[in-house]
């Protein structure tokens, strides 16, 4: 019998209304929210990541937001132990942890039993592996992984240098391959019993919401936010955070590669593509409970409430 503690998660594509639903559920079930958004972790990146407002975070405690500087490297392996600690703390106080966000990999790193997520990140080793790829080529680094963990290498594209480096880092840090960690995880009980709720909106409606959100971001001062981060040195062009949608395009505008209007249109297009990838990710999980957008917000809340009752 699985006695894992119950948690909730509100997921889905960007601009689908996750934050509003998560806050409503937190009020109903005495919950606290844990962000599972890979960009809301960065301090100062507020407008472009659609962080909850100060009023919303004052109303309901939020965790895993504003925890690192944009110049710092951060991955799912870094996220998992911190998010688990937050979830366990919330549970220890008799409250319901509610994960909210669209980064499926981050959520999966917490709710699955993957031990390798706890393998401590070795930034020096990771940097040396990435430098090795830059000097010798992506295929050479992939070949090195193939020699020690052929099964893991077979599932990673040779040009996906970050994933190749992470798999090698896991092996070199722990002496155990990622494939073996995955095998062990399948024999371990899951740490939590998650109720995952996903919002699914009509394609045209979702795209319209994305366009409106981007326009609001621009009106709210996204350009000034990015300029301040870049000018202060907090957002190096080489950082992972600088590749975030909304920031990458504005930086290209600063660099004279496009007009502001072109940057805005590219943000909208990139966000649409990202939303499609998010939907694909969550649809692979048969345990996800989908709520269609044909329902109004009150109906959505009532359906979600029944799932959690």
Coordinates of C-alpha atoms in Angstrom, one line a residue:
X1 CA 0.0 0.0 0.0
X2 CA 1.4 3.4 -1.0
X3 CA 1.4 5.7 2.0
X4 CA 3.2 8.5 0.2
X5 CA 1.8 12.0 1.2
X6 CA -0.5 13.6 -1.2
X7 CA 0.5 16.7 -3.1
X8 CA -1.1 18.7 -6.0
X9 CA 0.2 20.2 -9.2
X10 CA -1.4 22.7 -11.6
X11 CA 0.4 22.5 -14.9
X12 CA -0.2 23.2 -18.6
X13 CA 1.0 25.6 -21.3
X14 CA 2.1 29.1 -20.7
X15 CA -0.8 31.7 -20.4
X16 CA -3.4 29.0 -19.7
X17 CA -4.4 30.3 -16.3
X18 CA -2.3 28.1 -13.9
X19 CA -1.5 30.8 -11.3
X20 CA -5.1 31.8 -10.8
X21 CA -6.3 28.2 -10.3
X22 CA -3.4 27.3 -8.0
X23 CA -4.1 30.3 -5.7
X24 CA -7.8 29.4 -5.7
X25 CA -7.1 25.8 -4.7
X26 CA -4.5 26.9 -2.1
X27 CA -7.3 29.0 -0.4
X28 CA -9.7 26.1 -0.5
X29 CA -7.3 23.4 0.7
X30 CA -5.0 25.4 3.1
X31 CA -2.2 25.0 0.6
X32 CA 1.1 26.8 -0.3
X33 CA 2.4 27.1 -3.8
X34 CA 5.8 25.8 -5.1
X35 CA 6.8 27.2 -8.4
X36 CA 7.9 24.6 -11.0
X37 CA 8.9 27.2 -13.6
X38 CA 12.6 27.1 -14.7
X39 CA 12.8 30.9 -15.1
X40 CA 10.8 32.2 -12.1
X41 CA 13.8 31.0 -10.0
X42 CA 15.8 34.0 -11.2
X43 CA 15.8 37.2 -9.2
X44 CA 14.9 40.3 -11.1
X45 CA 13.3 38.5 -14.0
X46 CA 9.8 39.4 -13.0
X47 CA 7.8 40.7 -16.0
X48 CA 9.1 38.3 -18.7
X49 CA 8.5 35.2 -16.5
X50 CA 5.0 36.3 -15.4
X51 CA 5.8 35.9 -11.7
X52 CA 2.9 36.0 -9.3
X53 CA 2.3 39.6 -8.1
X54 CA 3.4 40.8 -4.6
X55 CA -0.3 40.8 -3.7
X56 CA -0.7 37.1 -4.8
X57 CA 2.4 36.0 -2.9
X58 CA 1.3 37.9 0.2
X59 CA -2.1 36.2 0.0
X60 CA -0.6 32.7 -0.4
X61 CA 3.0 31.7 0.5
X62 CA 5.0 30.9 -2.6
X63 CA 8.3 28.9 -2.8
X64 CA 11.1 28.4 -5.3
X65 CA 10.8 31.9 -6.7
X66 CA 13.7 34.4 -6.7
X67 CA 16.2 31.9 -5.3
X68 CA 19.3 32.4 -7.6
X69 CA 20.9 35.2 -9.7
X70 CA 20.4 35.1 -13.5
X71 CA 24.1 34.7 -13.9
X72 CA 24.0 31.4 -12.0
X73 CA 23.6 28.0 -13.6
X74 CA 20.6 26.0 -12.4
X75 CA 19.1 22.7 -13.5
X76 CA 16.4 20.2 -12.5
X77 CA 19.1 18.4 -10.5
X78 CA 19.5 21.6 -8.4
X79 CA 15.8 22.2 -8.3
X80 CA 14.7 18.8 -7.0
X81 CA 16.3 18.7 -3.5
X82 CA 15.2 22.3 -2.8
X83 CA 11.6 21.8 -4.0
X84 CA 11.4 18.5 -2.0
X85 CA 12.5 20.3 1.1
X86 CA 9.9 22.9 0.6
X87 CA 7.2 20.3 0.0
X88 CA 8.2 18.3 3.1
X89 CA 8.1 21.5 5.2
X90 CA 4.6 22.4 4.0
X91 CA 3.4 18.8 4.7
X92 CA 5.0 18.9 8.2
X93 CA 2.8 21.9 9.0
X94 CA -0.3 20.1 7.9
X95 CA -0.8 22.0 4.7
X96 CA -1.1 21.0 1.0
X97 CA 1.9 21.6 -1.3
X98 CA 0.6 22.8 -4.7
X99 CA 3.2 22.8 -7.5
X100 CA 2.4 25.4 -10.2
X101 CA 4.2 25.9 -13.5
X102 CA 4.9 24.7 -16.9
X103 CA 8.4 23.2 -16.6
X104 CA 7.5 19.5 -16.7
X105 CA 11.1 18.3 -16.2
X106 CA 11.2 20.2 -12.9
X107 CA 8.0 18.7 -11.6
X108 CA 9.1 15.2 -12.7
X109 CA 12.4 15.6 -10.9
X110 CA 10.4 15.9 -7.6
X111 CA 7.6 13.4 -8.0
X112 CA 9.6 10.6 -9.5
X113 CA 12.0 8.4 -7.5
X114 CA 15.1 9.3 -9.5
X115 CA 18.0 9.1 -7.1
X116 CA 20.4 10.8 -9.5
X117 CA 18.5 14.1 -9.0
X118 CA 20.2 14.1 -5.6
X119 CA 23.7 13.8 -7.1
X120 CA 25.3 17.0 -6.1
X121 CA 25.9 19.4 -9.0
X122 CA 29.6 19.8 -9.7
X123 CA 29.9 23.1 -11.5
X124 CA 33.6 22.8 -12.2
X125 CA 33.2 19.4 -13.7
X126 CA 30.2 20.6 -15.8
X127 CA 32.2 23.6 -17.0
X128 CA 35.1 21.3 -18.0
X129 CA 32.7 19.0 -19.9
X130 CA 31.1 21.9 -21.8
X131 CA 34.5 23.3 -22.6
X132 CA 35.5 19.9 -23.9
X133 CA 32.5 19.9 -26.2
X134 CA 33.4 23.4 -27.4
X135 CA 37.0 22.3 -28.2
X136 CA 36.4 18.8 -29.6
X137 CA 32.9 19.0 -30.8
X138 CA 29.5 17.8 -29.5
X139 CA 29.9 14.4 -31.1
X140 CA 33.2 13.7 -29.2
X141 CA 31.5 14.4 -25.9
X142 CA 28.5 12.2 -26.8
X143 CA 31.0 9.4 -27.8
X144 CA 32.6 9.7 -24.4
X145 CA 29.2 9.2 -22.8
X146 CA 28.4 6.3 -25.2
X147 CA 31.5 4.5 -24.0
X148 CA 30.4 4.5 -20.3
X149 CA 26.6 4.6 -20.7
X150 CA 25.5 3.5 -24.2
X151 CA 21.8 3.2 -23.3
X152 CA 21.7 6.8 -21.9
X153 CA 23.6 8.1 -24.9
X154 CA 21.2 6.4 -27.3
X155 CA 18.3 8.4 -25.8
X156 CA 20.1 11.8 -26.1
X157 CA 20.7 13.7 -29.3
X158 CA 24.4 14.3 -30.0
X159 CA 23.9 18.0 -30.2
X160 CA 22.0 18.3 -26.9
X161 CA 25.3 19.1 -25.2
X162 CA 23.7 20.1 -21.8
X163 CA 22.0 16.7 -21.4
X164 CA 25.0 14.8 -22.6
X165 CA 27.2 16.7 -20.1
X166 CA 24.7 16.1 -17.3
X167 CA 24.6 12.4 -17.9
X168 CA 28.4 12.3 -17.9
X169 CA 28.5 14.5 -14.8
X170 CA 26.2 12.0 -13.0
X171 CA 28.5 9.1 -13.8
X172 CA 31.8 10.9 -13.1
X173 CA 30.4 12.3 -9.8
X174 CA 28.8 9.2 -8.4
X175 CA 30.5 6.3 -10.3
X176 CA 27.0 5.1 -11.3
X177 CA 25.5 5.6 -14.8
X178 CA 22.3 7.5 -15.4
X179 CA 20.9 4.3 -16.8
X180 CA 21.5 2.5 -13.6
X181 CA 20.0 5.4 -11.5
X182 CA 16.9 5.2 -13.7
X183 CA 16.7 1.4 -13.2
X184 CA 16.9 1.8 -9.4
X185 CA 14.3 4.5 -9.4
X186 CA 11.8 2.2 -11.0
X187 CA 12.1 -0.2 -8.0
X188 CA 11.6 2.6 -5.4
X189 CA 8.3 3.9 -4.2
X190 CA 7.5 7.4 -5.4
X191 CA 8.0 10.0 -2.7
X192 CA 4.6 11.6 -3.2
X193 CA 1.1 10.8 -4.4
X194 CA 0.5 13.6 -6.8
X195 CA -2.8 14.8 -8.2
X196 CA -1.8 16.6 -11.4
X197 CA -4.3 19.0 -13.0
X198 CA -3.6 20.4 -16.4
X199 CA -5.3 23.2 -18.2
X200 CA -6.1 22.6 -21.9
X201 CA -7.3 25.6 -23.9
X202 CA -8.5 25.8 -27.5
X203 CA -5.5 26.4 -29.7
X204 CA -6.7 29.8 -31.0
X205 CA -7.8 30.9 -27.5
X206 CA -4.4 30.0 -26.1
X207 CA -2.6 31.8 -28.8
X208 CA -4.8 34.9 -28.3
X209 CA -4.0 34.8 -24.5
X210 CA -0.3 34.5 -25.3
X211 CA -0.4 37.5 -27.6
X212 CA -2.2 39.5 -24.9
X213 CA 0.2 38.5 -22.3
X214 CA 3.2 39.5 -24.4
X215 CA 1.6 42.9 -25.1
X216 CA 1.0 43.4 -21.4
X217 CA 4.6 42.5 -20.6
X218 CA 5.8 45.2 -23.1
X219 CA 3.4 47.7 -21.6
X220 CA 4.6 46.8 -18.1
X221 CA 8.2 47.6 -18.9
X222 CA 9.9 44.4 -20.1
X223 CA 12.3 46.3 -22.2
X224 CA 13.5 48.3 -19.2
X225 CA 13.7 45.2 -17.0
X226 CA 16.0 43.5 -19.5
X227 CA 18.1 46.6 -20.0
X228 CA 18.6 47.0 -16.3
X229 CA 19.6 43.4 -15.9
X230 CA 22.0 43.5 -18.8
X231 CA 23.6 46.9 -17.9
X232 CA 24.1 45.8 -14.3
X233 CA 25.9 42.7 -15.4
X234 CA 23.3 40.4 -13.7
X235 CA 22.2 38.9 -17.0
X236 CA 25.3 37.9 -19.0
X237 CA 24.6 37.1 -22.6
X238 CA 26.3 33.7 -22.1
X239 CA 24.0 32.7 -19.2
X240 CA 21.1 30.2 -19.4
X241 CA 18.7 32.8 -18.2
X242 CA 19.6 35.1 -21.1
X243 CA 18.1 32.4 -23.4
X244 CA 14.7 32.7 -21.7
X245 CA 11.9 33.7 -24.1
X246 CA 11.3 37.4 -23.8
X247 CA 14.8 38.1 -22.7
X248 CA 16.7 36.6 -25.6
X249 CA 14.6 38.5 -28.2
X250 CA 14.9 41.9 -26.4
X251 CA 18.7 41.4 -26.1
X252 CA 18.8 40.8 -29.8
X253 CA 17.0 44.1 -30.2
X254 CA 19.6 45.8 -28.1
X255 CA 22.3 44.3 -30.2
X256 CA 20.7 45.7 -33.4
X257 CA 19.7 42.4 -34.8
X258 CA 16.0 43.4 -35.1
X259 CA 13.6 46.2 -34.4
X260 CA 11.5 46.2 -31.2
X261 CA 8.4 45.4 -33.1
X262 CA 10.2 42.4 -34.7
X263 CA 11.4 41.3 -31.2
X264 CA 7.8 41.4 -29.9
X265 CA 6.5 39.3 -32.7
X266 CA 9.3 36.8 -32.2
X267 CA 8.5 36.6 -28.5
X268 CA 4.9 35.7 -29.4
X269 CA 6.0 33.1 -31.9
X270 CA 8.5 31.5 -29.6
X271 CA 6.0 31.4 -26.8
X272 CA 3.5 29.6 -29.0
X273 CA 6.1 27.0 -30.0
X274 CA 7.0 26.6 -26.3
X275 CA 3.3 26.1 -25.4
X276 CA 3.1 23.3 -27.9
X277 CA 6.2 21.6 -26.4
X278 CA 4.7 21.9 -23.0
X279 CA 1.4 20.3 -24.1
X280 CA 3.4 17.4 -25.7
X281 CA 5.3 16.9 -22.5
X282 CA 2.3 16.7 -20.2
X283 CA 0.3 14.6 -22.6
X284 CA 2.8 11.8 -22.3
X285 CA 1.8 11.4 -18.6
X286 CA -1.4 9.2 -18.4
X287 CA -2.0 10.3 -14.8
X288 CA -2.6 13.9 -15.7
X289 CA -6.2 15.2 -15.2
X290 CA -7.0 17.5 -18.1
X291 CA -9.6 20.3 -17.7
X292 CA -10.9 21.8 -21.0
X293 CA -11.0 25.5 -21.5
X294 CA -14.6 25.3 -22.6
X295 CA -15.5 25.7 -19.0
X296 CA -15.5 29.1 -17.3
X297 CA -13.2 29.7 -14.4
X298 CA -15.8 28.8 -11.8
X299 CA -16.4 25.5 -13.5
X300 CA -12.6 24.8 -13.8
X301 CA -12.3 25.4 -10.0
X302 CA -15.2 23.1 -9.2
X303 CA -13.7 20.3 -11.4
X304 CA -10.3 20.7 -9.8
X305 CA -11.9 20.8 -6.3
X306 CA -13.5 17.4 -6.9
X307 CA -10.2 16.0 -8.0
X308 CA -8.6 17.0 -4.8
X309 CA -11.5 16.1 -2.5

